[in-house]
XYZ file of C-alpha atoms in Angstrom:
549
model
C 0.168 -0.014 0.253
C 1.513 3.273 -1.027
C 1.488 5.959 1.362
C 4.485 8.508 1.139
C 5.052 9.937 -2.324
C 7.973 11.921 -3.508
C 7.313 14.633 -6.123
C 10.373 15.649 -7.701
C 9.828 19.340 -8.994
C 7.002 22.044 -8.561
C 6.245 23.074 -12.115
C 3.051 22.184 -13.624
C 3.213 18.781 -13.387
C 4.679 19.007 -9.602
C 1.686 20.857 -8.547
C -1.155 18.490 -10.176
C 0.874 15.598 -8.541
C 0.625 17.018 -5.162
C -2.900 17.736 -5.616
C -3.992 14.630 -6.924
C -2.005 12.951 -4.207
C -4.126 14.810 -1.490
C -7.329 13.801 -3.465
C -6.350 9.935 -3.156
C -5.677 10.357 0.451
C -1.724 10.103 -0.103
C 1.142 11.905 1.610
C 3.111 14.073 -0.765
C 6.663 15.852 -0.359
C 7.482 17.986 -3.087
C 11.310 18.756 -3.878
C 11.874 21.917 -5.661
C 15.796 23.125 -6.212
C 14.715 26.734 -6.635
C 12.967 29.321 -4.347
C 9.486 29.180 -6.308
C 6.993 27.375 -8.193
C 6.265 27.583 -11.781
C 9.206 25.675 -13.352
C 10.072 26.840 -16.896
C 6.914 28.977 -16.695
C 8.714 31.572 -13.878
C 10.869 33.775 -16.118
C 14.282 35.045 -14.669
C 17.042 36.938 -16.248
C 19.673 34.650 -15.062
C 20.120 30.837 -15.607
C 21.467 30.184 -12.123
C 22.347 26.689 -11.377
C 21.378 25.809 -15.110
C 17.331 26.430 -14.635
C 15.511 26.657 -17.677
C 12.928 29.465 -17.937
C 10.927 31.193 -21.047
C 11.847 34.227 -22.536
C 10.611 37.729 -21.574
C 8.122 38.129 -24.434
C 6.733 34.374 -24.451
C 3.135 33.930 -24.510
C 1.237 30.388 -24.675
C 0.254 28.794 -27.546
C -2.946 27.217 -26.055
C -5.818 29.205 -25.131
C -6.882 29.325 -21.422
C -9.956 27.083 -21.734
C -7.989 24.298 -23.207
C -5.151 24.499 -20.877
C -6.440 25.138 -17.351
C -6.620 22.655 -14.805
C -9.829 20.518 -14.829
C -11.592 21.384 -11.548
C -10.201 25.138 -11.568
C -10.912 27.349 -14.523
C -9.108 30.430 -15.516
C -10.582 33.633 -14.190
C -13.048 35.081 -16.918
C -11.020 38.147 -17.265
C -7.789 36.692 -18.214
C -6.925 37.079 -21.879
C -7.620 33.760 -23.840
C -3.607 33.419 -24.457
C -1.649 34.030 -21.394
C 1.955 35.844 -21.067
C 4.028 34.001 -18.735
C 3.493 36.442 -15.582
C -0.052 35.922 -15.939
C 0.337 31.863 -16.186
C 2.406 32.011 -13.154
C -0.224 33.809 -11.349
C -2.954 31.284 -12.411
C -0.571 28.627 -10.951
C -0.131 30.437 -7.619
C -4.051 30.868 -7.457
C -4.405 27.154 -7.988
C -1.582 26.210 -5.309
C -3.078 28.702 -2.664
C -6.769 27.314 -3.339
C -5.978 23.719 -2.748
C -3.019 24.602 -0.248
C -0.087 23.086 -1.958
C 2.889 24.998 -0.691
C 2.984 23.207 2.528
C 3.708 20.316 0.903
C 6.925 21.743 -1.133
C 10.504 22.009 0.225
C 12.100 24.952 -1.734
C 15.661 25.207 -2.545
C 15.922 21.501 -2.005
C 17.699 19.439 -4.798
C 17.051 15.558 -5.123
C 20.630 14.269 -5.326
C 19.744 10.546 -6.125
C 16.507 8.341 -6.336
C 17.137 4.469 -5.650
C 15.516 1.499 -5.489
C 15.805 0.231 -1.722
C 17.197 -3.494 -1.538
C 13.641 -4.926 -0.740
C 12.043 -2.957 -3.704
C 10.977 -6.229 -5.325
C 8.740 -6.647 -2.460
C 8.220 -3.220 -0.969
C 8.561 -1.130 -3.990
C 10.157 1.753 -1.862
C 12.805 4.135 -2.950
C 15.515 6.039 -1.062
C 15.657 9.681 -1.906
C 18.693 11.707 -1.023
C 18.376 15.544 -0.939
C 20.371 18.361 -0.191
C 19.192 21.852 1.416
C 21.572 24.446 2.074
C 24.597 22.182 1.892
C 22.967 19.626 4.445
C 21.968 16.319 2.881
C 19.157 14.071 3.988
C 18.120 10.766 3.257
C 14.175 9.629 2.683
C 12.455 6.590 2.341
C 9.037 6.726 -0.038
C 6.519 4.321 -1.152
C 6.490 5.907 -4.725
C 8.127 8.741 -6.764
C 6.675 11.052 -9.408
C 9.229 12.747 -11.458
C 8.220 15.904 -12.666
C 11.150 17.790 -14.183
C 9.500 17.794 -17.560
C 11.345 17.633 -21.119
C 13.006 21.105 -21.315
C 16.164 20.225 -19.354
C 19.320 20.053 -21.185
C 19.733 21.932 -24.502
C 20.323 19.997 -27.776
C 22.970 21.810 -29.515
C 24.074 19.486 -32.494
C 27.390 21.489 -33.541
C 28.959 18.125 -34.975
C 26.320 18.728 -37.830
C 27.720 22.284 -38.689
C 31.072 21.963 -39.805
C 33.146 25.014 -38.482
C 30.892 26.578 -35.993
C 33.281 25.942 -32.862
C 36.488 25.798 -35.152
C 36.366 28.429 -37.941
C 33.411 30.791 -36.737
C 34.696 34.085 -35.056
C 31.369 35.205 -34.201
C 28.989 34.408 -31.249
C 26.619 31.178 -30.986
C 24.395 30.379 -27.998
C 21.225 28.067 -27.704
C 17.865 29.741 -27.295
C 17.930 28.752 -23.695
C 20.029 31.429 -23.060
C 18.015 33.726 -24.958
C 15.980 36.354 -22.638
C 15.275 39.417 -24.838
C 16.458 41.445 -27.919
C 18.846 44.082 -26.711
C 22.084 42.014 -26.918
C 21.185 41.586 -30.787
C 20.508 45.299 -31.702
C 22.068 46.216 -35.145
C 23.284 42.770 -35.529
C 23.251 40.287 -38.452
C 21.682 37.266 -36.834
C 21.168 33.608 -38.159
C 18.377 31.656 -36.493
C 19.067 27.894 -37.190
C 15.612 25.748 -36.581
C 12.057 26.914 -37.335
C 10.264 25.238 -34.256
C 7.752 27.303 -32.418
C 10.405 29.132 -30.463
C 12.783 29.538 -33.769
C 10.070 31.658 -35.523
C 9.084 33.511 -32.484
C 12.693 34.829 -31.790
C 13.197 35.348 -35.482
C 10.098 37.828 -35.571
C 11.205 39.300 -32.308
C 14.581 39.901 -33.117
C 13.791 41.344 -36.564
C 12.530 44.457 -34.714
C 15.926 45.478 -33.591
C 18.564 43.336 -35.427
C 19.917 44.519 -39.059
C 19.096 41.477 -40.739
C 17.602 38.046 -39.495
C 18.128 34.822 -41.355
C 15.821 31.792 -40.600
C 17.587 28.398 -41.575
C 15.267 25.206 -41.776
C 15.668 21.866 -43.239
C 12.010 20.861 -43.241
C 8.553 21.675 -44.594
C 6.814 23.791 -42.453
C 3.202 25.067 -42.249
C 2.598 28.269 -40.200
C -0.961 28.960 -38.690
C -2.515 31.669 -36.190
C -3.811 31.218 -32.763
C -6.625 33.492 -34.230
C -9.233 31.278 -36.251
C -12.391 32.054 -37.673
C -14.443 34.823 -36.546
C -11.579 35.551 -34.264
C -11.835 32.506 -31.973
C -8.927 30.978 -30.459
C -7.599 28.196 -32.921
C -7.724 25.424 -30.636
C -11.163 25.791 -29.234
C -12.456 25.901 -32.854
C -10.070 22.618 -34.029
C -9.696 20.491 -31.062
C -13.241 18.769 -30.825
C -14.320 15.702 -30.780
C -16.556 15.908 -33.856
C -13.152 16.583 -35.804
C -11.358 13.777 -33.958
C -14.253 11.771 -35.250
C -13.720 12.883 -38.939
C -9.894 12.024 -38.542
C -10.644 8.566 -37.447
C -13.432 8.053 -39.974
C -11.915 9.538 -43.100
C -9.006 8.345 -45.091
C -5.751 9.782 -43.849
C -4.739 11.079 -47.512
C -7.925 13.117 -47.637
C -7.409 14.278 -44.042
C -3.764 15.393 -45.029
C -5.143 17.149 -48.068
C -7.798 18.943 -46.039
C -5.444 20.324 -43.511
C -3.116 21.706 -46.240
C -6.040 23.517 -48.061
C -6.769 25.161 -44.776
C -3.317 25.871 -43.912
C -2.608 27.602 -47.739
C -6.185 29.337 -47.169
C -4.249 31.904 -45.040
C -1.480 32.366 -47.414
C 0.294 30.088 -49.925
C 3.299 28.511 -48.331
C 4.919 27.496 -51.531
C 5.160 31.043 -52.548
C 6.944 31.781 -49.168
C 9.348 28.739 -49.180
C 7.884 27.009 -46.280
C 5.990 24.169 -47.489
C 4.609 21.930 -50.081
C 1.607 19.756 -50.361
C 4.039 17.026 -51.874
C 6.211 17.145 -48.558
C 6.018 13.470 -46.672
C 7.683 15.099 -43.561
C 6.751 18.420 -42.366
C 6.249 20.426 -38.942
C 3.416 22.822 -37.994
C 4.080 25.917 -35.934
C 2.060 28.619 -34.543
C 3.000 32.270 -35.587
C 0.872 35.447 -36.774
C 3.964 37.785 -37.419
C 6.343 35.449 -39.432
C 4.687 35.635 -42.662
C 4.381 39.342 -42.510
C 8.210 39.406 -41.859
C 8.931 37.199 -44.619
C 6.856 39.301 -47.038
C 8.621 42.370 -45.568
C 12.388 41.171 -45.658
C 12.971 41.560 -42.222
C 13.423 37.638 -42.142
C 14.790 35.904 -44.747
C 14.271 32.199 -44.960
C 17.202 30.044 -45.832
C 17.775 26.472 -46.217
C 19.880 24.157 -43.807
C 23.413 25.431 -43.142
C 26.290 23.326 -44.957
C 29.052 24.755 -43.116
C 30.433 27.975 -41.308
C 33.657 30.045 -42.207
C 35.219 32.755 -40.024
C 32.035 35.209 -40.560
C 29.813 33.559 -43.035
C 27.330 30.746 -43.453
C 27.197 28.541 -46.351
C 23.777 26.800 -47.168
C 23.244 23.798 -48.856
C 21.717 25.258 -51.968
C 25.109 27.050 -52.615
C 24.333 30.378 -51.396
C 26.483 32.398 -48.878
C 25.367 35.017 -46.280
C 28.381 37.407 -45.037
C 29.132 38.915 -41.995
C 27.045 36.815 -39.699
C 27.504 38.160 -35.933
C 25.379 35.797 -33.926
C 24.080 32.129 -34.619
C 21.062 31.340 -32.411
C 20.355 27.608 -32.312
C 16.692 26.929 -31.737
C 17.008 22.867 -31.861
C 15.299 21.968 -29.032
C 15.917 20.133 -25.475
C 16.907 16.593 -24.491
C 15.401 15.027 -21.279
C 17.923 13.498 -18.511
C 17.357 12.474 -15.119
C 20.817 12.458 -13.558
C 19.191 11.825 -9.946
C 17.653 8.355 -11.366
C 20.188 5.453 -10.809
C 21.639 4.287 -13.672
C 19.763 0.744 -13.877
C 16.433 2.594 -13.779
C 17.483 5.582 -16.573
C 18.631 2.743 -18.842
C 15.183 1.141 -18.741
C 14.032 3.938 -21.073
C 15.608 6.126 -23.666
C 12.823 8.323 -24.441
C 8.863 8.657 -23.377
C 7.996 6.115 -25.880
C 9.685 3.545 -24.010
C 7.649 3.995 -21.313
C 4.035 2.828 -20.750
C 1.521 5.081 -21.709
C 4.424 7.849 -21.537
C 4.513 7.453 -18.000
C 5.720 3.956 -16.385
C 8.987 1.947 -16.934
C 7.458 -1.352 -17.819
C 10.121 -3.504 -16.378
C 9.956 -2.534 -13.140
C 8.975 -5.283 -10.687
C 6.727 -2.574 -8.838
C 4.951 0.308 -10.629
C 5.707 3.041 -7.980
C 7.998 5.309 -10.262
C 6.144 7.627 -12.693
C 7.508 10.164 -15.189
C 4.897 12.621 -15.416
C 4.661 15.412 -18.349
C 7.314 13.708 -20.408
C 4.729 13.892 -23.454
C 4.664 15.524 -26.764
C 0.859 16.395 -27.477
C -1.029 18.107 -30.184
C -2.648 20.117 -27.660
C -1.882 21.225 -24.115
C 0.759 19.365 -22.092
C -0.714 20.747 -18.856
C -3.810 18.931 -19.451
C -1.900 15.759 -20.060
C 0.251 16.166 -17.026
C -2.861 16.572 -15.196
C -4.814 13.602 -16.751
C -1.423 11.520 -15.635
C -1.188 12.429 -12.221
C -4.790 11.478 -11.537
C -4.374 7.994 -13.019
C -0.852 7.189 -11.353
C -2.122 8.361 -7.947
C -5.290 6.001 -8.339
C -2.625 3.343 -9.032
C -0.681 4.277 -6.167
C -3.823 4.073 -3.713
C -5.320 1.045 -5.082
C -8.507 -0.281 -4.443
C -10.344 -0.269 -7.875
C -10.193 -2.645 -10.641
C -9.204 0.076 -13.415
C -6.650 1.404 -11.549
C -4.473 -1.668 -11.664
C -1.845 -1.994 -14.450
C -1.513 -5.080 -16.735
C 1.123 -7.557 -16.525
C 4.674 -6.540 -17.601
C 4.361 -8.550 -20.956
C 1.360 -6.682 -22.009
C 2.849 -3.117 -21.122
C 5.939 -4.148 -23.417
C 3.903 -5.123 -26.185
C 1.868 -1.723 -26.039
C 5.455 0.012 -25.912
C 6.572 -1.700 -28.890
C 3.812 -1.498 -31.080
C 3.407 2.396 -30.452
C 7.216 3.180 -30.756
C 8.450 4.931 -33.692
C 10.356 2.967 -36.113
C 13.222 5.171 -36.460
C 15.003 7.458 -33.520
C 14.550 11.118 -34.181
C 16.503 14.154 -32.747
C 14.777 16.505 -30.676
C 14.360 18.884 -33.420
C 12.188 16.277 -35.397
C 9.955 15.329 -32.651
C 7.034 17.455 -33.373
C 6.122 14.982 -36.259
C 5.724 12.406 -33.691
C 3.088 13.853 -31.401
C 0.617 12.358 -30.121
C -2.962 13.274 -30.863
C -4.228 15.352 -27.870
C -8.035 13.801 -27.707
C -6.488 10.180 -28.473
C -4.121 10.492 -25.708
C -6.192 12.127 -22.786
C -9.056 9.793 -23.521
C -7.039 6.865 -23.442
C -5.660 7.882 -19.909
C -9.321 8.925 -18.699
C -10.409 5.329 -19.855
C -7.590 3.776 -17.778
C -8.513 5.972 -14.919
C -12.502 5.507 -15.176
C -12.979 9.231 -16.027
C -13.921 9.388 -19.812
C -17.242 11.004 -20.416
C -19.604 8.621 -22.356
C -21.050 10.809 -24.936
C -23.672 8.439 -26.310
C -24.947 8.091 -22.678
C -25.007 11.726 -22.206
C -27.236 12.419 -25.552
C -29.928 10.179 -23.757
C -29.559 12.047 -20.079
C -28.200 15.551 -21.111
C -28.506 16.482 -24.887
C -27.332 19.823 -24.417
C -24.182 18.799 -22.695
C -23.544 15.797 -24.902
C -23.634 17.959 -28.044
C -21.182 20.811 -26.415
C -18.992 18.149 -25.786
C -19.387 16.504 -29.058
C -18.905 19.704 -31.175
C -17.357 21.991 -29.002
C -13.942 22.548 -27.730
C -12.495 19.409 -26.119
C -11.845 21.302 -22.654
C -10.380 19.683 -19.688
C -13.528 19.894 -17.723
C -15.195 17.177 -19.707
C -12.767 14.681 -17.517
C -14.511 15.962 -14.328
C -18.115 14.926 -15.141
C -17.769 11.160 -14.008
C -15.689 8.723 -11.847
C -13.115 9.343 -9.113
C -12.472 13.154 -8.611
C -16.113 14.047 -10.261
C -16.504 18.032 -9.900
C -19.814 19.176 -9.404
C -18.880 22.653 -11.456
C -17.875 20.474 -14.417
C -21.044 20.875 -16.449
C -21.353 24.439 -15.769
C -17.761 25.069 -16.852
C -18.449 23.275 -20.222
C -21.471 25.258 -20.926
C -20.184 28.693 -20.170
C -16.572 28.111 -21.720
C -17.593 30.681 -24.455
C -18.439 33.369 -22.298
C -15.260 33.384 -20.499
C -13.529 33.054 -23.819
C -15.509 36.336 -25.058
C -15.412 38.222 -21.592
C -11.761 39.789 -21.779
C -12.653 40.818 -25.266
C -15.556 42.959 -24.599
C -13.933 45.871 -22.843
C -16.066 48.058 -25.410
C -19.965 47.250 -25.845
C -21.024 47.656 -29.580
C -24.510 47.553 -31.083
C -24.919 43.878 -32.521
C -28.552 43.364 -32.929
C -27.945 39.968 -34.615
C -28.919 36.755 -32.987
C -27.566 33.161 -33.810
C -29.817 31.721 -31.239
C -32.310 30.046 -33.600
C -29.348 29.206 -35.993
C -27.803 27.111 -33.019
C -30.848 25.296 -32.048
C -31.542 24.104 -35.744
C -27.987 23.179 -35.737
C -27.996 21.113 -32.515
C -31.151 19.245 -34.099
C -29.860 18.347 -37.196
C -26.552 17.486 -35.555
C -28.089 14.810 -33.316
C -28.482 11.767 -35.452
C -24.674 12.551 -36.354
C -23.773 12.787 -32.789
C -25.749 9.333 -31.907
C -23.981 7.560 -35.002
C -20.162 8.857 -33.909
C -21.066 7.644 -30.368
C -22.132 4.267 -31.459
C -19.082 3.945 -33.944
C -16.562 5.146 -31.234
C -17.846 2.844 -28.320
C -18.020 -0.031 -30.928
C -14.536 0.309 -32.620
C -11.446 1.215 -30.940
C -9.640 4.722 -32.018
C -5.938 5.039 -32.905
C -4.136 6.017 -29.707
C -1.209 7.881 -31.763
C -0.883 10.288 -34.561
C 1.785 10.903 -36.918
C 0.145 14.336 -37.580
C 2.428 17.387 -36.898
C -0.099 19.063 -35.086
C 0.123 22.108 -33.693
C 2.267 22.761 -30.656
C -0.116 23.968 -27.996
C-alpha cells in the first residue's frame, strides 16, 4: 500500500501531482531546487544553477480554456492567451486554493533516487536531497518525477562544420536568450524553425540589422486566431473533428489540412512548405508571414558549414558578416538523479508504458509526469497522468491496476516509432491530444460517455461532441468528479469572450435560432459517432505534426 510519495519538481506537473496525491489520501512531499513554483514558466533574467525558463516576451500557444486545470477554470477576465506572468499567477492561485505550498520543500535538490534493497517486495525508494549544503535521506513508497522535457539544451554542433573551430562570431542556444537588446544592430542567423525559432526570428527582426532563418524541413504556419476571431485550438480540437480524423482516409484528411493552412497564405510561395512534402512540421506564428513578406526575416535552407564570418547553405548560397548564430534546436531530457539501472530502462518517453511507467520495474511505483509530446496542452496531459498514477498508487479499484509486464512491453513496442529522431524532429511524432487524454481517462475510469449523455443530457452531450474538448469534460464522471464541470463546459465560450468585451458595440443579429437548428440536425450525427466510437477502437497515436499547443 503506497502512502508516502516523493514529487520531484514544483512546475505544472509537480503541482498537479501534489494535488492528486491529496485527493487520493496520499502524503506527498515535493522537492523543488529553486525558491518558487512554476518551473519553466517562472521567468528569470539569469540561469543560476542551469535552470531553464521562458524568454521575456513569451505567450502561451494554447488558450486558457484548453490549458486550465480541470477543476479550476482560469479567471474569466484573463486574456485567452496568457503571457508567462499571468500564467504563473494562475499557478499561484491554484496552489493557494488547494493549499499545496505546505507540501513543497523549496531550495531542495534531489541528488539521487534509488531502489531500496527490498524493492521487489516493498516497491520503496531511497531519496537523497540537499538543502543549504545539508544532505538528508528519505524513504518513500513511490516517486513522481515532474521535471519535464525542457532540461538539457540540444546543441548539435557536429552537424555544422566550422561553428566551433572557424566561426569567429557568437553562437548560443535559445535557452540563453532572454530579450532582444543584446542583438540590436546585428546580423543574426536562427537555426531551427520550431515555435521557438519562429518566435525569436520575429522578435529579433524589430532590432537586428538582418535576420536569417534556417530550416531543413517543410513547415506549415498558422495563427492562434481562427475563424471569426476565436482561439484556434477551441475551434479545431473537438471530438467531432477527431471523429472525422478517425473516419476519413488519412490522405483526404491530410489534403484538407493543407488546404486549410494555405487558405491563409500560399506556403509554397514563401518557400515554407509544399503539399507534396512527406515530412513536415506545424508551428504557431501570426507575424512570421509578414516578416518574410517585408524582408525583415529571410528564409534559408539548412546550413552546410561555417567560415570565419559567413554561413554557407546547402543550396550554395552564402550569407556574409554573420554576427550571431542562435540555435533553436530543442532540448533533451535527462534524469541524473535516477540510478543508472533505472534510467537505462527507457531512452525516451516512447519506452514508457502510456508515456508514464517504466514497464520492466518489479513494482509500478515510479511515474514520469509531463514527458509527453501532444498536439494540445501538455498541462492537461500532465494532470490526466497524475490523476491516473495516484489512483494506481492508492489502489482499491479494478481500473487502477496495470496489466502484466508482457502486455505493457507489447503496447510500448507497438507504439514506438520505427526510427529514432533527434529532438528537433520530434514535432512530427506528437500524439493526438484527444486520443491520448481519452486513453488515460479510460484507464482511470473518468472518460465521459457521449452516447449516454445524449440520452440523459443532450445539451451537454452536443457541447462536448461539437464544442472544444476542454479539460472539464474529464470531471463529469468517476473518481474526482467535480460538481461544477457541467456549468464550466456550458459557459466556456462566455469566459472566452469576456476579456474581449471591454467596449460594448451594437450587434442586433442573433444566432440563437440557428444554433437550435444546428443542434437538432447534429443529433443523428452525434448518435452515429457515439455508437461507432464505442464499438470500434480509436487510434491512440497520431503521426500528424499537429500544432504545438
